[in-house]
XYZ file of C-alpha atoms in Angstrom:
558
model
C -10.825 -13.463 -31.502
C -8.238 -13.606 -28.950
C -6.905 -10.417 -27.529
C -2.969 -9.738 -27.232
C -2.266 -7.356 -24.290
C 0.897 -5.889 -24.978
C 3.023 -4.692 -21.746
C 5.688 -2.316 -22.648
C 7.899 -0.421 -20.278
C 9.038 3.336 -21.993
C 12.009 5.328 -20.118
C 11.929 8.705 -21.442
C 15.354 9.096 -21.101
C 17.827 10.378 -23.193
C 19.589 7.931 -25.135
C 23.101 9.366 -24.584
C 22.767 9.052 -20.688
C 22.573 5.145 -20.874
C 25.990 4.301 -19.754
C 24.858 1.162 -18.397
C 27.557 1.437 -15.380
C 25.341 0.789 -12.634
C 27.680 -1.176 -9.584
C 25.760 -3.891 -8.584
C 25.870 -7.529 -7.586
C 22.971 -10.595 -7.745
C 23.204 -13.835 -5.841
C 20.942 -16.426 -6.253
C 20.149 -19.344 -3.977
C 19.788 -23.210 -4.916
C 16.277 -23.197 -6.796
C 13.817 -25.476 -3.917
C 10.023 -26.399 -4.163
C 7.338 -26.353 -1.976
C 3.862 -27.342 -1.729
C 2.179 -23.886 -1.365
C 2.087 -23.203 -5.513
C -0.278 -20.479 -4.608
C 1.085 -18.657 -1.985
C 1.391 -14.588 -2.016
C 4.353 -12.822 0.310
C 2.480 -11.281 3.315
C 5.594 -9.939 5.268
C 9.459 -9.965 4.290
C 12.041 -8.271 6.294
C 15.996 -8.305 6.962
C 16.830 -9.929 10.156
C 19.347 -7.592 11.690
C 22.290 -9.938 10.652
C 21.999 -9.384 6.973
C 19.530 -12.048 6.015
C 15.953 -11.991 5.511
C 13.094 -13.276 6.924
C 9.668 -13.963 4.664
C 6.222 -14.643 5.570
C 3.882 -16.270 2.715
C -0.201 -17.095 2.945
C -1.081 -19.681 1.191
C -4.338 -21.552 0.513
C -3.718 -25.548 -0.526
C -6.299 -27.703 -2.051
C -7.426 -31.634 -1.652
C -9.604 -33.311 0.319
C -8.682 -31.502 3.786
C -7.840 -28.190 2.100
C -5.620 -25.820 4.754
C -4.734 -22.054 4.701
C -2.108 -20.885 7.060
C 1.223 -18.974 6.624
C 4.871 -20.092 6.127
C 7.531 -18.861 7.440
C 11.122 -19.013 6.149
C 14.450 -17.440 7.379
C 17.655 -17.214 5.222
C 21.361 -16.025 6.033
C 23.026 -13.553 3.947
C 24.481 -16.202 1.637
C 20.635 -17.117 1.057
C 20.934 -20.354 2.775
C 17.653 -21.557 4.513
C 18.056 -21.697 7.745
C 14.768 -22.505 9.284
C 11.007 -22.913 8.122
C 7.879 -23.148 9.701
C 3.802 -24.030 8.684
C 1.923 -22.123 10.673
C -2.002 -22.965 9.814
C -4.840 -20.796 10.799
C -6.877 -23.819 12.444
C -10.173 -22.694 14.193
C -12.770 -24.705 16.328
C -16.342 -25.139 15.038
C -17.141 -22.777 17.283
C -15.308 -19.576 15.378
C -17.145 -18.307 12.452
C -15.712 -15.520 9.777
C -12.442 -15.510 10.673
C -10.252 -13.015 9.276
C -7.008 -11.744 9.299
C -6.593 -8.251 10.129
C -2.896 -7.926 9.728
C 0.982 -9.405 9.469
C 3.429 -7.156 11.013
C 6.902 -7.739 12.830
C 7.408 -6.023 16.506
C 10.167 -6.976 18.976
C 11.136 -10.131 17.155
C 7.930 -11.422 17.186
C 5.253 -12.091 13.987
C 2.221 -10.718 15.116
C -1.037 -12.621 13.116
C -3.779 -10.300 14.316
C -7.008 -12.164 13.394
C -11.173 -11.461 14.291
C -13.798 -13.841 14.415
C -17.001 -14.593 16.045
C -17.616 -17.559 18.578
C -21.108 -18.904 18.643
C -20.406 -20.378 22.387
C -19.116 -16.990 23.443
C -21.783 -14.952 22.084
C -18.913 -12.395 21.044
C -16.559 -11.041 18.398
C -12.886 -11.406 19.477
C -9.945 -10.038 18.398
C -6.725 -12.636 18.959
C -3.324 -11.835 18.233
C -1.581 -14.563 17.197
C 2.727 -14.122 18.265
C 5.329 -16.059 16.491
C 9.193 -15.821 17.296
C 11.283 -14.705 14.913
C 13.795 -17.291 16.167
C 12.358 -20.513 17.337
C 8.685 -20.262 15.731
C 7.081 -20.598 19.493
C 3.170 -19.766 19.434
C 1.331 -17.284 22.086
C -1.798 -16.053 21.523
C -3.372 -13.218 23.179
C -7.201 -11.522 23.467
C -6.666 -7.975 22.794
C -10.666 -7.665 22.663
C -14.141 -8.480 22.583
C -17.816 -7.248 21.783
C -20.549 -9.009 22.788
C -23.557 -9.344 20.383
C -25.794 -7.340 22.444
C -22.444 -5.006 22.483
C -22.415 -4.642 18.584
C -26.260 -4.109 18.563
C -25.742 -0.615 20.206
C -22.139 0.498 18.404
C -24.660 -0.012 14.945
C -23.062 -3.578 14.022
C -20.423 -5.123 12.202
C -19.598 -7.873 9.379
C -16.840 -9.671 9.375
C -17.147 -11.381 5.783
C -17.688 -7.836 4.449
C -14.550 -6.232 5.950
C -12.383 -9.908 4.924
C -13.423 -8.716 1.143
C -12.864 -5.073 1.286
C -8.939 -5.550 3.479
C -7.889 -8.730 0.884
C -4.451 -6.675 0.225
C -2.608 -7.210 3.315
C -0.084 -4.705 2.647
C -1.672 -1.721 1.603
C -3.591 -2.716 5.148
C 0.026 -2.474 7.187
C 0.618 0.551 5.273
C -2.397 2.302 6.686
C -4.663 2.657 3.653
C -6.864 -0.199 2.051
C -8.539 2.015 -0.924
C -11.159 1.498 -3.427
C -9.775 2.276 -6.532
C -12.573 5.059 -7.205
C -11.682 7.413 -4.396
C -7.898 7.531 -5.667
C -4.764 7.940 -3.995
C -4.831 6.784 -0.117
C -8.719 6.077 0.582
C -9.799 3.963 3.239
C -13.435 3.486 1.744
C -13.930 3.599 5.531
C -16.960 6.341 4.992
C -18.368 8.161 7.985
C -21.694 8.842 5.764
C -24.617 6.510 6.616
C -25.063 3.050 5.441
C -26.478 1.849 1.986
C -30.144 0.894 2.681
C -29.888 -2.908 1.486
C -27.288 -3.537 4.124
C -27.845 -1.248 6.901
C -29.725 -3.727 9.437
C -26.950 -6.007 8.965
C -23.995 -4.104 9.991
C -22.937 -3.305 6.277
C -20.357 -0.658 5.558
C -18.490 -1.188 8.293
C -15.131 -1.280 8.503
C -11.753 -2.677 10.100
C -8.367 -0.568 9.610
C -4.582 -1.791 11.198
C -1.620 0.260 11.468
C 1.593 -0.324 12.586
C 3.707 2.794 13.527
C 7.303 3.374 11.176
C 9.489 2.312 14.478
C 6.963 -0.774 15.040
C 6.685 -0.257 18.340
C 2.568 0.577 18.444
C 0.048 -0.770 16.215
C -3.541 0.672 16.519
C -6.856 -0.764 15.389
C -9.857 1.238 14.573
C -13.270 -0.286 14.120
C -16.211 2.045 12.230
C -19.570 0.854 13.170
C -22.373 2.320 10.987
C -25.158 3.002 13.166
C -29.093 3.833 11.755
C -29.173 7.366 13.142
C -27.114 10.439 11.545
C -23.969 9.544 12.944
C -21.363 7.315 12.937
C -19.011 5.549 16.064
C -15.335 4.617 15.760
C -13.899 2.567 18.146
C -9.994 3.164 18.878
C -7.326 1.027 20.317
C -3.710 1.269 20.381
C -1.421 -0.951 21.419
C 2.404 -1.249 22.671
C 5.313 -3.514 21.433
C 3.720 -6.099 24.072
C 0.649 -5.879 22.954
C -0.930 -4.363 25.746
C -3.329 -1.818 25.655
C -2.854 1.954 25.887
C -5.692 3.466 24.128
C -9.581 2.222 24.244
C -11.339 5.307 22.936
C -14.933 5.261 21.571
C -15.529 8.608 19.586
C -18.634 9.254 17.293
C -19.259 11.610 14.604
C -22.571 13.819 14.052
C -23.161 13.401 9.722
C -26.065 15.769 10.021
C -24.730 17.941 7.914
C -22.256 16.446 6.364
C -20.452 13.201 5.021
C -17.099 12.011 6.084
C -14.555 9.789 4.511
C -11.320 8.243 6.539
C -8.409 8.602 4.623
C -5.579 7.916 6.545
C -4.730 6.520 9.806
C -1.048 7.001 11.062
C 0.665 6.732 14.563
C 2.934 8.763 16.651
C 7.138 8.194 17.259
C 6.455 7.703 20.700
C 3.403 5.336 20.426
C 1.156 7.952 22.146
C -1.123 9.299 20.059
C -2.872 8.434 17.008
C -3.821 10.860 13.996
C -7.101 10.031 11.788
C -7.228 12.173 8.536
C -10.676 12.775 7.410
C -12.041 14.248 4.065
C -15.645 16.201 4.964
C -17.769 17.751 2.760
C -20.118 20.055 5.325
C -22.939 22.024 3.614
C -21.163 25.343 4.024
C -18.889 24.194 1.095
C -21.216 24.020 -1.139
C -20.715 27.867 -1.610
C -17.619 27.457 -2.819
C -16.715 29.084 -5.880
C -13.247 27.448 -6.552
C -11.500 24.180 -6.058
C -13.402 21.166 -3.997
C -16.249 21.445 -2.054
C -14.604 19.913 0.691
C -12.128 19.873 3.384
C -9.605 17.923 5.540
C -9.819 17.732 9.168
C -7.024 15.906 11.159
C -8.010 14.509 14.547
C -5.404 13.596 17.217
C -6.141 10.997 20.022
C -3.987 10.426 23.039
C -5.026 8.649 26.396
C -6.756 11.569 27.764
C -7.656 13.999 25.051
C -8.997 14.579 21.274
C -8.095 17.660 19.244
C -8.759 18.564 15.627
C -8.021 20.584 13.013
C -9.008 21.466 9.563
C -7.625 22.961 6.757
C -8.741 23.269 2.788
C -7.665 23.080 -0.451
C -8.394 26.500 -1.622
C -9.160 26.798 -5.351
C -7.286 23.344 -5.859
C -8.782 19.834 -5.780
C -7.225 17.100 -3.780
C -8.874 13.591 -4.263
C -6.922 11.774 -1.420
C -3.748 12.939 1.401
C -1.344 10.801 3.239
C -0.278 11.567 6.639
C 3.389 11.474 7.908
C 5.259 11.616 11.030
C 8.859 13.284 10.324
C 10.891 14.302 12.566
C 9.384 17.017 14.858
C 6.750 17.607 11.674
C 3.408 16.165 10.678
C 2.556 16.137 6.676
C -0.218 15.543 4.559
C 1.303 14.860 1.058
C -0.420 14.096 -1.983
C -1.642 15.039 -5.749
C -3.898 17.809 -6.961
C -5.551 19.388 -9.786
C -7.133 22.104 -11.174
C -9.977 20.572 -12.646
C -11.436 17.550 -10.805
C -10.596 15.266 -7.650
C -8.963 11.970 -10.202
C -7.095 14.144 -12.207
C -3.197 15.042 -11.344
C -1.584 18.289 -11.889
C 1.137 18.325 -9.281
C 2.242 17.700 -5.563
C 0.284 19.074 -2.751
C 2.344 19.605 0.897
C 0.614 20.999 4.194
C 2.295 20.833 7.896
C 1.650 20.696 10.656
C 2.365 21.346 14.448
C 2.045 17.377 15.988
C 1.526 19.111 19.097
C -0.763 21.280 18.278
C -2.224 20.419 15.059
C -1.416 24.137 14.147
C -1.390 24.250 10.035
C 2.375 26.088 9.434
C 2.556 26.049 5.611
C 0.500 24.799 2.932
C 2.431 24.328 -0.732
C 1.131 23.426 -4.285
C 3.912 22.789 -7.072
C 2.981 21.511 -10.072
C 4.600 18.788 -12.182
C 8.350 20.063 -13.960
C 8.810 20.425 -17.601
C 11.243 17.577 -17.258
C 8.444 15.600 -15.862
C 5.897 16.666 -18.900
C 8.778 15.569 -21.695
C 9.222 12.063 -19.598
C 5.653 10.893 -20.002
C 5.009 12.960 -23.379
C 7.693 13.523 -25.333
C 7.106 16.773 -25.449
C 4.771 19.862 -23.621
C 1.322 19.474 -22.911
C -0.971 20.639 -21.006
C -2.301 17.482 -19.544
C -3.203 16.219 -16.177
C -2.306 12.909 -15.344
C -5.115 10.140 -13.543
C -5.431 7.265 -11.477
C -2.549 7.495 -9.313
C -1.853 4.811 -6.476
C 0.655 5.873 -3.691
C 3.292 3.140 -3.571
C 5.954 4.451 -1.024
C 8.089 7.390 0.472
C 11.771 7.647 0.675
C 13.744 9.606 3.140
C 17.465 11.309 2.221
C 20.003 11.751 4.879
C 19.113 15.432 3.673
C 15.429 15.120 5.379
C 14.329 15.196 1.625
C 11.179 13.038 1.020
C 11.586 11.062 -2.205
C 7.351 9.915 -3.220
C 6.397 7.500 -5.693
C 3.039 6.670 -6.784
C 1.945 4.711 -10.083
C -0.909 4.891 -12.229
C -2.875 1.728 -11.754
C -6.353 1.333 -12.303
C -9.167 -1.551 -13.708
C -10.786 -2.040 -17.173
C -13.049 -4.377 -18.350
C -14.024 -5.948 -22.010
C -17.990 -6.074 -23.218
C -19.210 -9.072 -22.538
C -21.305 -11.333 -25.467
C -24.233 -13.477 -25.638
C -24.310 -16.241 -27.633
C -26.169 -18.349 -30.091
C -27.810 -20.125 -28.028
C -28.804 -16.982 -25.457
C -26.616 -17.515 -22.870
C -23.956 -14.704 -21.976
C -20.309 -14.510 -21.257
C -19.059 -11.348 -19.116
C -16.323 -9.293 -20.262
C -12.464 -9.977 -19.160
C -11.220 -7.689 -16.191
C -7.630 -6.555 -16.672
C -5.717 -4.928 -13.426
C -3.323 -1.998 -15.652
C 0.092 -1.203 -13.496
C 0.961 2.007 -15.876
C 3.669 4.783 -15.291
C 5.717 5.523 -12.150
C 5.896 8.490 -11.089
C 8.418 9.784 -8.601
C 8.454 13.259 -6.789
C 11.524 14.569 -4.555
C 10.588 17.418 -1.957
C 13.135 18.865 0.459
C 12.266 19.270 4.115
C 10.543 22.766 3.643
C 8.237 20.668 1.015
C 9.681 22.863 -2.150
C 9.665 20.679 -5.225
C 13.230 19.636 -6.187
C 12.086 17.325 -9.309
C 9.284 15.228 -10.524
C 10.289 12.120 -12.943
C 7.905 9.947 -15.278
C 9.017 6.681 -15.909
C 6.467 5.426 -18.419
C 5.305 1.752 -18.646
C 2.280 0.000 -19.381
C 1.830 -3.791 -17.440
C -1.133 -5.943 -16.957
C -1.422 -8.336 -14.440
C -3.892 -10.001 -11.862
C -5.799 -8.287 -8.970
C -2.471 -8.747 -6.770
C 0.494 -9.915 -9.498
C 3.583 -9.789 -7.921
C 5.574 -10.141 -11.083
C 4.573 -6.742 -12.677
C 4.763 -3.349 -10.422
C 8.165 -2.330 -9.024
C 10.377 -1.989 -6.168
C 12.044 1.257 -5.296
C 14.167 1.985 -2.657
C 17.125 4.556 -1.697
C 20.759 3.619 -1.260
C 22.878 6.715 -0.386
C 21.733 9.537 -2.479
C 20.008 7.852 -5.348
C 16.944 5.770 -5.975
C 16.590 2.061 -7.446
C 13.835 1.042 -9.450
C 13.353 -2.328 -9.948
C 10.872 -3.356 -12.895
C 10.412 -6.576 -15.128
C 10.262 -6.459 -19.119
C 10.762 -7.969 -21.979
C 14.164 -7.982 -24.201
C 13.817 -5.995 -27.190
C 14.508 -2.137 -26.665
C 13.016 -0.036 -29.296
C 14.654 3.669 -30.284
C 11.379 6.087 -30.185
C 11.150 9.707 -31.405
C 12.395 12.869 -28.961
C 15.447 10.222 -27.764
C 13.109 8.064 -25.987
C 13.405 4.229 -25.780
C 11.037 1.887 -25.000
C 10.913 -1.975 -23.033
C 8.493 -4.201 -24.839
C 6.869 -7.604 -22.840
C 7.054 -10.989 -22.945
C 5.666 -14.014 -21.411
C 5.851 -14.082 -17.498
C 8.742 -16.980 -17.981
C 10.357 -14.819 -20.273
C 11.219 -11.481 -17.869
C 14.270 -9.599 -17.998
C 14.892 -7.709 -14.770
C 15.877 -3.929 -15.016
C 17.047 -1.729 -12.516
C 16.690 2.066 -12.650
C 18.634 4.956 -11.282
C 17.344 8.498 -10.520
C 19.930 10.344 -8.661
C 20.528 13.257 -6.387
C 19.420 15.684 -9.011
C 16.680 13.949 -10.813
C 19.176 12.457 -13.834
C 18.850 8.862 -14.608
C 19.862 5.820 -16.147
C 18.932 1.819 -16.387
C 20.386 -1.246 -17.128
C 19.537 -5.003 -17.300
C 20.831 -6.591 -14.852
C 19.505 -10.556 -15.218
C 18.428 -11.870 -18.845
C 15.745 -14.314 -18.506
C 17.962 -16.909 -20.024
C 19.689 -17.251 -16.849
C 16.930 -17.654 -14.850
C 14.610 -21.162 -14.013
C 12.292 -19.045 -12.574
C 10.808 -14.965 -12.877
C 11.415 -12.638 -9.778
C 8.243 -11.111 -7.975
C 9.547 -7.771 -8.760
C 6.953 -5.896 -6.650
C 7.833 -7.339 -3.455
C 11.293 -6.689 -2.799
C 13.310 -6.642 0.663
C 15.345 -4.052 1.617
C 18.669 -5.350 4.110
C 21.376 -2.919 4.013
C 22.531 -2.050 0.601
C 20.834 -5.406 -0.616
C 17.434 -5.778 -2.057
C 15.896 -9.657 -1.814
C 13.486 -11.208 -4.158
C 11.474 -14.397 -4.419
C 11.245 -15.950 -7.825
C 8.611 -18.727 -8.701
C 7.478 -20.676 -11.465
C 4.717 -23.199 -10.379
C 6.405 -25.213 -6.951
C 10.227 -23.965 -7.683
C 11.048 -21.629 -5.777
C 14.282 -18.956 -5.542
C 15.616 -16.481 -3.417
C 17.785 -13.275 -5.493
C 20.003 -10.691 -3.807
C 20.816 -7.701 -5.354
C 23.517 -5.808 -3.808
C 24.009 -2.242 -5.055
């Protein structure tokens, strides 16, 4: 029996508010084909002159089968103005190779890559630099470990840490999560090593950031080693990739367990700030809340300081950290009754100086926000949130937007004849939910925007794209055509086929009221939109459409 998944898209909205009078303005360029039917966007920015530049990977097939990354650079009239195949070509020599990160700094593409080399006895780091202009190669060693080297950090495996950092931009973003520990995990544990991998170097991780000015990018290596404790190894770099921090620091899990959560990098490119989640015995005491706490360690060239702070009778399954303006901030969900459950938004700053804790905040979810997702009030905690992005006002108000996403899986069957056929994964992109704070981190409004998608493991035609054009936001989602009136003036966008997408645009503004409106109908379209990877330039978002080898560029200006 074949099973119908059926994606639907519900705006809680009320019906008399869709006036349908968004401004806005698409452009499409000449629909072109390429090769690379596969590929997945890696890296898309403006270029400073109101066009956009994208990066794709891309695996082909045949008899001499390639992987490498394209490059292509349009105007502002979505012209193509240059292209370039750059392929990730390695002597026998280099085994495991594996790309750490894609990131723009100074005009350049930076390809960060690791591999081993058999002649060299060593694991090397290479940074791979592209112009944005001309497409001329440098490469550059930014490091090395030998294999006796590795032997005493505990080891390290490459083809493990390729599997676990497959989504390259939750990697740039700082956070490359499991979907069991929630929000922003690493699943970078500081906890020992599982015993059928711990000779080998197993559980050991690899984590990139890039700063929000891209001017530093800092790579942090955890080595699990047999004894109770664990070594990180910490470099930071400068916009010419030289090297400003080489820091080895190790943690004692005696009595305790550690998990990284969040990596994230000063304004000035000196310091670096790793956000742990411990669990020490003393906790265990604890009557309310989590049996845990979070402990924020700063590194600069000479020095390492550290502070912790708790969640008091709350639970918080996962934090994110943020540089803003003279402020650091760990934002994120909690609950009242269990770490993957969602109650409201949590808010705790700090002195970046110091590490000082100044205020700590809980605010739970708004009525508004209850009669979005329900229809009406309940007393209901929400689940499986994913942090997508944050939004800044000219206010200094923080606009965050998460989305519940998580996996299920069918039973599988045997049949006649004894042989068995495992059940069907399906990757669910649900609700969006999107929180505005002011700078004090008081709760200004919380929104639901309820939808239910499923896609593949990385599907870049369901999701969304949000971003922030003077005071309100843009949400950019596919659906299907037919709107449906629902009880408590609610409406709801059913799906379609992929070929078949209508793209909508949604409007939350200064105070939390919003709107929608469809602004392409598939029938004018040859090909579907990758709605989740949009490109901000100016007032303009970008997207890349694609149905088999055509290809199209979109520009919506708002």
């Amino acid at each position: 029996m074949k099973k119908i998944i059926y994606l639907s898209l519900i705006t809680l909205l009320s019906i008399s508010s869709f006036a349908q009078n968004i401004p806005f303005k698409t452009q499409k360029s000449d629909v072109f084909k390429d090769e690379f039917k596969e590929s997945q966007i890696v890296l898309s920015e403006e270029d400073g002159n109101g066009g956009v530049l994208i990066v794709r990977s891309y695996k082909s097939s045949g008899i001499s089968p390639n992987a490498g990354y394209y490059f292509e650079h349009y105007d502002s009239n979505l012209k193509l103005l240059k292209e370039y195949d750059f392929q990730m070509k390695h002597p026998i020599s280099q085994k495991t190779p594996i790309v750490l990160g894609v990131f723009r700094i100074e005009n350049k593409i930076r390809i960060i890559e690791m591999f081993y080399d058999i002649n060299e006895k060593s694991y090397i780091c290479m940074a791979n630099s592209i112009s944005a202009g001309d497409f001329i190669l440098e490469k550059k060693e930014l490091f090395r470990f030998t294999r006796d080297e590795i032997k005493e950090y505990g080891g390290l495996s490459l083809s493990e840490t390729n599997y676990q950092n497959s989504n390259m931009k939750s990697l740039i973003n700082g956070s490359f999560g499991s979907p069991e520990e929630s929000l922003f995990s690493f699943d970078f544990s500081l906890n020992g090593k599982s015993e059928k991998n711990s000779s080998s170097g197993g559980n050991s991780k690899i984590a990139l950031v890039v700063n929000k000015e891209k001017g530093t990018f800092s790579i942090v290596l955890n080595f699990n080693k047999k004894d109770n404790s664990d070594r990180l190894k910490i470099y930071l770099f400068d916009n010419q990739i030289n090297k400003k921090i080489d820091r080895d620091f190790t943690k004692d899990t005696n009595d305790r367990k550690y998990l990284l959560q969040n990596i994230e990098l000063s304004k000035d490119g000196n310091s670096i700030y790793l956000l742990c989640k411990s669990y020490p015995k003393k906790m265990s005491d604890k009557e309310k809340g989590g049996k845990y706490q979070f402990e924020i360690t700063k590194f600069t060239q000479d020095k390492v300081e550290f502070q912790i702070f708790d969640t008091k009778e709350h639970f918080i399954g996962s934090l994110k950290t943020i540089i803003k303006d003279e402020k650091l901030i760990c934002i994120g969900f909690y609950s009242d009754e269990y770490d993957k459950r969602y109650k409201g938004i949590s808010y705790f700053e700090l002195n970046p100086l110091t590490l000082e804790l100044k205020k700590s905040k809980f605010s739970a979810f708004s009525e508004q926000f209850i009669l979005d997702k329900y229809g009406k009030i309940k007393n209901k905690e929400l689940k499986y949130l994913t942090f997508k992005n944050l939004l800044t006002t000219e206010k200094n108000e923080l606009i965050f937007n998460a989305e519940e996403s998580y996996i299920t899986q069918t039973a599988g069957s045997y049949n006649p004849y004894g042989g068995y056929s495992g059940g069907r994964i399906y990757y669910n992109y649900d609700d969006v939910v999107s929180i505005k704070i002011d700078e004090e981190g008081k709760l200004l409004w919380s929104r639901n925007i309820n939808k239910r998608q499923t896609g593949d493991e990385v599907d870049s035609f369901v999701s969304y794209t949000s971003t922030l054009v003077n005071t309100n936001a843009y949400y950019f989602i596919n659906a299907g055509e037919k709107i449906k009136n629902l009880d408590d003036n609610r409406i709801e966008f059913r799906d379609t086929k992929k070929n078949k997408y209508n793209l909508n645009l949604i409007r939350i503004n200064q105070n939390g009221d919003f709107d929608y409106e469809k602004i392409l109908d598939d029938e004018e379209n040859e090909v579907p939109f990758m709605v989740a990877n949009g490109i901000k330039s100016g007032n303009s978002i970008f997207f890349l459409g694609r149905k088999g080898t055509k290809k199209q560029l979109l520009k919506v200006s708002l």
